[in-house]
């Protein structure tokens, strides 16, 4: 499926809006046994999503070992209080670029990396997102109540959510 540049830009904007205020994501890799392995990762929220997701890490971490074995990953975001869920799938790679580290660095990362970007083992995981899927529902009680009443009156299931699958690359 080919997309116009405009559609691709709209998709990126929609995803950016959905994930921009979610502080943690779950990064899923495949372990040595071929089983799924997930862990929370700080999302560094202020970074503009452009089709790539970046995470700070220690280059010697087990997740990096798993990524070297199999580049396919998933990054999932959840904001249950807003009824918003996003799943991003793509490929991951380790990046050791001082300029990119400086560009993405935020003071709150000091908690994980006490030496900052001078930490000898610090690196970035870059996830190049190929596909995305999201579920988004208005979290207001009024919107949900109207949908439930409408469903009861029409006899059709209530649905106030938006669900889309997007191709990014």
PDB file of C-alpha atoms in Angstrom:
ATOM      1  CA  UNK A   1       0.000   0.000   0.000  1.00  0.00           C
ATOM      2  CA  UNK A   2       1.521   3.325  -1.027  1.00  0.00           C
ATOM      3  CA  UNK A   3       0.603   6.495   0.744  1.00  0.00           C
ATOM      4  CA  UNK A   4       0.810  10.070  -0.332  1.00  0.00           C
ATOM      5  CA  UNK A   5       3.219  12.328   1.523  1.00  0.00           C
ATOM      6  CA  UNK A   6       0.200  14.170   2.948  1.00  0.00           C
ATOM      7  CA  UNK A   7      -1.346  10.962   4.314  1.00  0.00           C
ATOM      8  CA  UNK A   8       1.994   9.912   5.808  1.00  0.00           C
ATOM      9  CA  UNK A   9       2.366  13.342   7.467  1.00  0.00           C
ATOM     10  CA  UNK A  10      -1.186  13.089   8.828  1.00  0.00           C
ATOM     11  CA  UNK A  11      -0.429   9.610  10.214  1.00  0.00           C
ATOM     12  CA  UNK A  12       2.741  10.862  11.916  1.00  0.00           C
ATOM     13  CA  UNK A  13       0.876  13.838  13.376  1.00  0.00           C
ATOM     14  CA  UNK A  14      -1.902  11.600  14.705  1.00  0.00           C
ATOM     15  CA  UNK A  15       0.604   9.218  16.309  1.00  0.00           C
ATOM     16  CA  UNK A  16       2.596  12.145  17.723  1.00  0.00           C
ATOM     17  CA  UNK A  17      -0.567  13.519  19.324  1.00  0.00           C
ATOM     18  CA  UNK A  18      -1.481  10.116  20.765  1.00  0.00           C
ATOM     19  CA  UNK A  19       1.896   9.368  22.400  1.00  0.00           C
ATOM     20  CA  UNK A  20       3.325  12.804  23.236  1.00  0.00           C
ATOM     21  CA  UNK A  21       2.173  12.875  26.845  1.00  0.00           C
ATOM     22  CA  UNK A  22       2.723   9.217  27.750  1.00  0.00           C
ATOM     23  CA  UNK A  23       5.775   8.953  29.993  1.00  0.00           C
ATOM     24  CA  UNK A  24       6.570   5.235  29.654  1.00  0.00           C
ATOM     25  CA  UNK A  25       6.282   2.686  26.878  1.00  0.00           C
ATOM     26  CA  UNK A  26       6.822  -1.062  26.842  1.00  0.00           C
ATOM     27  CA  UNK A  27       9.598  -2.240  24.528  1.00  0.00           C
ATOM     28  CA  UNK A  28       9.140  -5.841  23.405  1.00  0.00           C
ATOM     29  CA  UNK A  29      11.977  -7.904  21.952  1.00  0.00           C
ATOM     30  CA  UNK A  30      12.554 -11.619  21.370  1.00  0.00           C
ATOM     31  CA  UNK A  31      14.783 -13.426  23.860  1.00  0.00           C
ATOM     32  CA  UNK A  32      17.201 -16.279  23.125  1.00  0.00           C
ATOM     33  CA  UNK A  33      14.383 -18.840  23.262  1.00  0.00           C
ATOM     34  CA  UNK A  34      12.329 -16.853  20.746  1.00  0.00           C
ATOM     35  CA  UNK A  35       9.884 -15.749  23.439  1.00  0.00           C
ATOM     36  CA  UNK A  36       8.540 -12.227  23.778  1.00  0.00           C
ATOM     37  CA  UNK A  37      10.282 -10.134  26.434  1.00  0.00           C
ATOM     38  CA  UNK A  38       8.927  -6.713  27.451  1.00  0.00           C
ATOM     39  CA  UNK A  39      10.197  -3.995  29.720  1.00  0.00           C
ATOM     40  CA  UNK A  40       9.215  -0.395  30.493  1.00  0.00           C
ATOM     41  CA  UNK A  41      11.248   2.374  28.896  1.00  0.00           C
ATOM     42  CA  UNK A  42      11.145   6.102  29.608  1.00  0.00           C
ATOM     43  CA  UNK A  43       9.875   7.837  26.498  1.00  0.00           C
ATOM     44  CA  UNK A  44      11.557  11.216  26.919  1.00  0.00           C
ATOM     45  CA  UNK A  45       8.177  12.748  26.027  1.00  0.00           C
ATOM     46  CA  UNK A  46       9.413  16.035  24.687  1.00  0.00           C
ATOM     47  CA  UNK A  47      10.998  14.384  21.634  1.00  0.00           C
ATOM     48  CA  UNK A  48       9.083  14.933  18.411  1.00  0.00           C
ATOM     49  CA  UNK A  49       7.939  11.626  16.904  1.00  0.00           C
ATOM     50  CA  UNK A  50       8.959  11.555  13.236  1.00  0.00           C
ATOM     51  CA  UNK A  51       8.588   7.835  12.553  1.00  0.00           C
ATOM     52  CA  UNK A  52      11.487   6.870  14.815  1.00  0.00           C
ATOM     53  CA  UNK A  53      11.349   6.277  18.567  1.00  0.00           C
ATOM     54  CA  UNK A  54      14.482   6.788  20.676  1.00  0.00           C
ATOM     55  CA  UNK A  55      15.373   5.315  24.064  1.00  0.00           C
ATOM     56  CA  UNK A  56      18.465   5.826  26.182  1.00  0.00           C
ATOM     57  CA  UNK A  57      20.099   2.593  27.317  1.00  0.00           C
ATOM     58  CA  UNK A  58      23.290   0.970  28.439  1.00  0.00           C
ATOM     59  CA  UNK A  59      24.925  -0.648  25.411  1.00  0.00           C
ATOM     60  CA  UNK A  60      25.791  -3.738  27.457  1.00  0.00           C
ATOM     61  CA  UNK A  61      22.174  -4.369  28.518  1.00  0.00           C
ATOM     62  CA  UNK A  62      20.345  -7.601  27.770  1.00  0.00           C
ATOM     63  CA  UNK A  63      17.759  -5.830  25.605  1.00  0.00           C
ATOM     64  CA  UNK A  64      20.575  -4.684  23.305  1.00  0.00           C
ATOM     65  CA  UNK A  65      21.798  -8.284  23.069  1.00  0.00           C
ATOM     66  CA  UNK A  66      18.252  -9.327  22.111  1.00  0.00           C
ATOM     67  CA  UNK A  67      18.024  -6.563  19.506  1.00  0.00           C
ATOM     68  CA  UNK A  68      21.320  -7.650  17.945  1.00  0.00           C
ATOM     69  CA  UNK A  69      19.899 -11.187  17.600  1.00  0.00           C
ATOM     70  CA  UNK A  70      16.575 -10.043  16.133  1.00  0.00           C
ATOM     71  CA  UNK A  71      15.888  -6.453  15.089  1.00  0.00           C
ATOM     72  CA  UNK A  72      12.076  -6.832  15.098  1.00  0.00           C
ATOM     73  CA  UNK A  73      10.524  -5.029  18.076  1.00  0.00           C
ATOM     74  CA  UNK A  74       7.265  -3.602  19.320  1.00  0.00           C
ATOM     75  CA  UNK A  75       6.752  -0.460  21.362  1.00  0.00           C
ATOM     76  CA  UNK A  76       3.407  -0.077  23.089  1.00  0.00           C
ATOM     77  CA  UNK A  77       1.946   2.925  24.853  1.00  0.00           C
ATOM     78  CA  UNK A  78      -1.055   3.024  27.155  1.00  0.00           C
ATOM     79  CA  UNK A  79      -2.960   5.869  28.756  1.00  0.00           C
ATOM     80  CA  UNK A  80      -5.905   4.021  30.341  1.00  0.00           C
ATOM     81  CA  UNK A  81      -7.222   7.202  31.963  1.00  0.00           C
ATOM     82  CA  UNK A  82      -7.677   8.608  28.447  1.00  0.00           C
ATOM     83  CA  UNK A  83      -8.671   5.286  26.838  1.00  0.00           C
ATOM     84  CA  UNK A  84      -5.694   5.616  24.473  1.00  0.00           C
ATOM     85  CA  UNK A  85      -3.534   2.691  23.321  1.00  0.00           C
ATOM     86  CA  UNK A  86      -0.831   2.636  20.642  1.00  0.00           C
ATOM     87  CA  UNK A  87       1.225  -0.237  19.257  1.00  0.00           C
ATOM     88  CA  UNK A  88       4.254   0.485  17.055  1.00  0.00           C
ATOM     89  CA  UNK A  89       6.189  -2.244  15.270  1.00  0.00           C
ATOM     90  CA  UNK A  90       9.454  -1.910  13.431  1.00  0.00           C
ATOM     91  CA  UNK A  91      13.158  -2.558  13.628  1.00  0.00           C
ATOM     92  CA  UNK A  92      15.596  -1.502  16.320  1.00  0.00           C
ATOM     93  CA  UNK A  93      19.284  -0.690  16.249  1.00  0.00           C
ATOM     94  CA  UNK A  94      21.904   0.537  18.684  1.00  0.00           C
ATOM     95  CA  UNK A  95      23.158   4.073  18.024  1.00  0.00           C
ATOM     96  CA  UNK A  96      26.275   5.552  19.639  1.00  0.00           C
ATOM     97  CA  UNK A  97      26.210   9.071  18.237  1.00  0.00           C
ATOM     98  CA  UNK A  98      27.377  11.755  20.678  1.00  0.00           C
ATOM     99  CA  UNK A  99      25.547  14.506  18.790  1.00  0.00           C
ATOM    100  CA  UNK A 100      22.233  12.576  18.926  1.00  0.00           C
ATOM    101  CA  UNK A 101      22.783  11.806  22.622  1.00  0.00           C
ATOM    102  CA  UNK A 102      23.250  15.532  23.301  1.00  0.00           C
ATOM    103  CA  UNK A 103      20.203  16.422  21.196  1.00  0.00           C
ATOM    104  CA  UNK A 104      17.897  14.009  23.041  1.00  0.00           C
ATOM    105  CA  UNK A 105      19.332  14.380  26.558  1.00  0.00           C
ATOM    106  CA  UNK A 106      16.961  15.594  29.269  1.00  0.00           C
ATOM    107  CA  UNK A 107      18.011  16.340  32.878  1.00  0.00           C
ATOM    108  CA  UNK A 108      15.569  13.754  34.286  1.00  0.00           C
ATOM    109  CA  UNK A 109      17.646  11.011  32.604  1.00  0.00           C
ATOM    110  CA  UNK A 110      20.379  11.681  35.183  1.00  0.00           C
ATOM    111  CA  UNK A 111      18.483   9.298  37.510  1.00  0.00           C
ATOM    112  CA  UNK A 112      19.380   6.362  35.212  1.00  0.00           C
ATOM    113  CA  UNK A 113      22.669   7.697  33.880  1.00  0.00           C
ATOM    114  CA  UNK A 114      24.468   9.491  36.762  1.00  0.00           C
ATOM    115  CA  UNK A 115      27.417  10.497  34.552  1.00  0.00           C
ATOM    116  CA  UNK A 116      25.069  11.894  31.893  1.00  0.00           C
ATOM    117  CA  UNK A 117      26.174  11.540  28.304  1.00  0.00           C
ATOM    118  CA  UNK A 118      29.728  11.000  29.575  1.00  0.00           C
ATOM    119  CA  UNK A 119      28.626   7.576  30.841  1.00  0.00           C
ATOM    120  CA  UNK A 120      31.006   5.200  28.978  1.00  0.00           C
ATOM    121  CA  UNK A 121      28.296   2.595  28.226  1.00  0.00           C
ATOM    122  CA  UNK A 122      25.500   5.008  27.274  1.00  0.00           C
ATOM    123  CA  UNK A 123      23.817   4.542  23.913  1.00  0.00           C
ATOM    124  CA  UNK A 124      20.485   4.962  22.170  1.00  0.00           C
ATOM    125  CA  UNK A 125      18.057   2.433  20.826  1.00  0.00           C
ATOM    126  CA  UNK A 126      16.476   3.712  17.637  1.00  0.00           C
ATOM    127  CA  UNK A 127      13.222   2.052  16.624  1.00  0.00           C
ATOM    128  CA  UNK A 128      12.288   2.702  13.000  1.00  0.00           C
ATOM    129  CA  UNK A 129       8.523   2.300  13.024  1.00  0.00           C
ATOM    130  CA  UNK A 130       7.048   0.488  10.027  1.00  0.00           C
ATOM    131  CA  UNK A 131       3.481  -0.107  11.207  1.00  0.00           C
ATOM    132  CA  UNK A 132       1.283   1.372  13.878  1.00  0.00           C
ATOM    133  CA  UNK A 133      -2.090   0.572  15.323  1.00  0.00           C
ATOM    134  CA  UNK A 134      -4.055   2.627  17.787  1.00  0.00           C
ATOM    135  CA  UNK A 135      -7.254   2.671  19.769  1.00  0.00           C
ATOM    136  CA  UNK A 136      -8.494   6.035  20.974  1.00  0.00           C
ATOM    137  CA  UNK A 137     -11.736   6.770  22.814  1.00  0.00           C
ATOM    138  CA  UNK A 138     -12.985   9.988  24.288  1.00  0.00           C
ATOM    139  CA  UNK A 139     -12.527   9.577  28.005  1.00  0.00           C
ATOM    140  CA  UNK A 140     -15.265  11.974  29.002  1.00  0.00           C
ATOM    141  CA  UNK A 141     -18.169  10.542  30.889  1.00  0.00           C
ATOM    142  CA  UNK A 142     -20.603  12.573  28.761  1.00  0.00           C
ATOM    143  CA  UNK A 143     -19.300  11.164  25.439  1.00  0.00           C
ATOM    144  CA  UNK A 144     -19.349   7.600  26.740  1.00  0.00           C
ATOM    145  CA  UNK A 145     -22.818   8.006  28.246  1.00  0.00           C
ATOM    146  CA  UNK A 146     -24.219   9.403  24.980  1.00  0.00           C
ATOM    147  CA  UNK A 147     -22.737   6.450  23.097  1.00  0.00           C
ATOM    148  CA  UNK A 148     -24.160   3.935  25.568  1.00  0.00           C
ATOM    149  CA  UNK A 149     -27.627   5.521  25.427  1.00  0.00           C
ATOM    150  CA  UNK A 150     -27.483   5.636  21.623  1.00  0.00           C
ATOM    151  CA  UNK A 151     -26.519   1.959  21.601  1.00  0.00           C
ATOM    152  CA  UNK A 152     -29.379   1.056  23.911  1.00  0.00           C
ATOM    153  CA  UNK A 153     -31.910   2.986  21.793  1.00  0.00           C
ATOM    154  CA  UNK A 154     -30.727   1.705  18.402  1.00  0.00           C
ATOM    155  CA  UNK A 155     -29.924  -1.824  19.542  1.00  0.00           C
ATOM    156  CA  UNK A 156     -26.449  -1.495  18.009  1.00  0.00           C
ATOM    157  CA  UNK A 157     -23.260  -1.903  20.059  1.00  0.00           C
ATOM    158  CA  UNK A 158     -21.934   1.319  21.528  1.00  0.00           C
ATOM    159  CA  UNK A 159     -18.668   2.423  19.979  1.00  0.00           C
ATOM    160  CA  UNK A 160     -17.033   5.755  20.643  1.00  0.00           C
ATOM    161  CA  UNK A 161     -13.544   4.563  19.908  1.00  0.00           C
ATOM    162  CA  UNK A 162     -11.335   5.156  16.934  1.00  0.00           C
ATOM    163  CA  UNK A 163      -9.216   2.213  15.751  1.00  0.00           C
ATOM    164  CA  UNK A 164      -6.761   2.456  12.865  1.00  0.00           C
ATOM    165  CA  UNK A 165      -3.872   0.526  11.348  1.00  0.00           C
ATOM    166  CA  UNK A 166      -1.218   2.682   9.717  1.00  0.00           C
ATOM    167  CA  UNK A 167       1.692   1.927   7.390  1.00  0.00           C
ATOM    168  CA  UNK A 168       4.555   4.346   7.960  1.00  0.00           C
ATOM    169  CA  UNK A 169       7.394   3.035   5.805  1.00  0.00           C
TER     170      UNK A 169
END
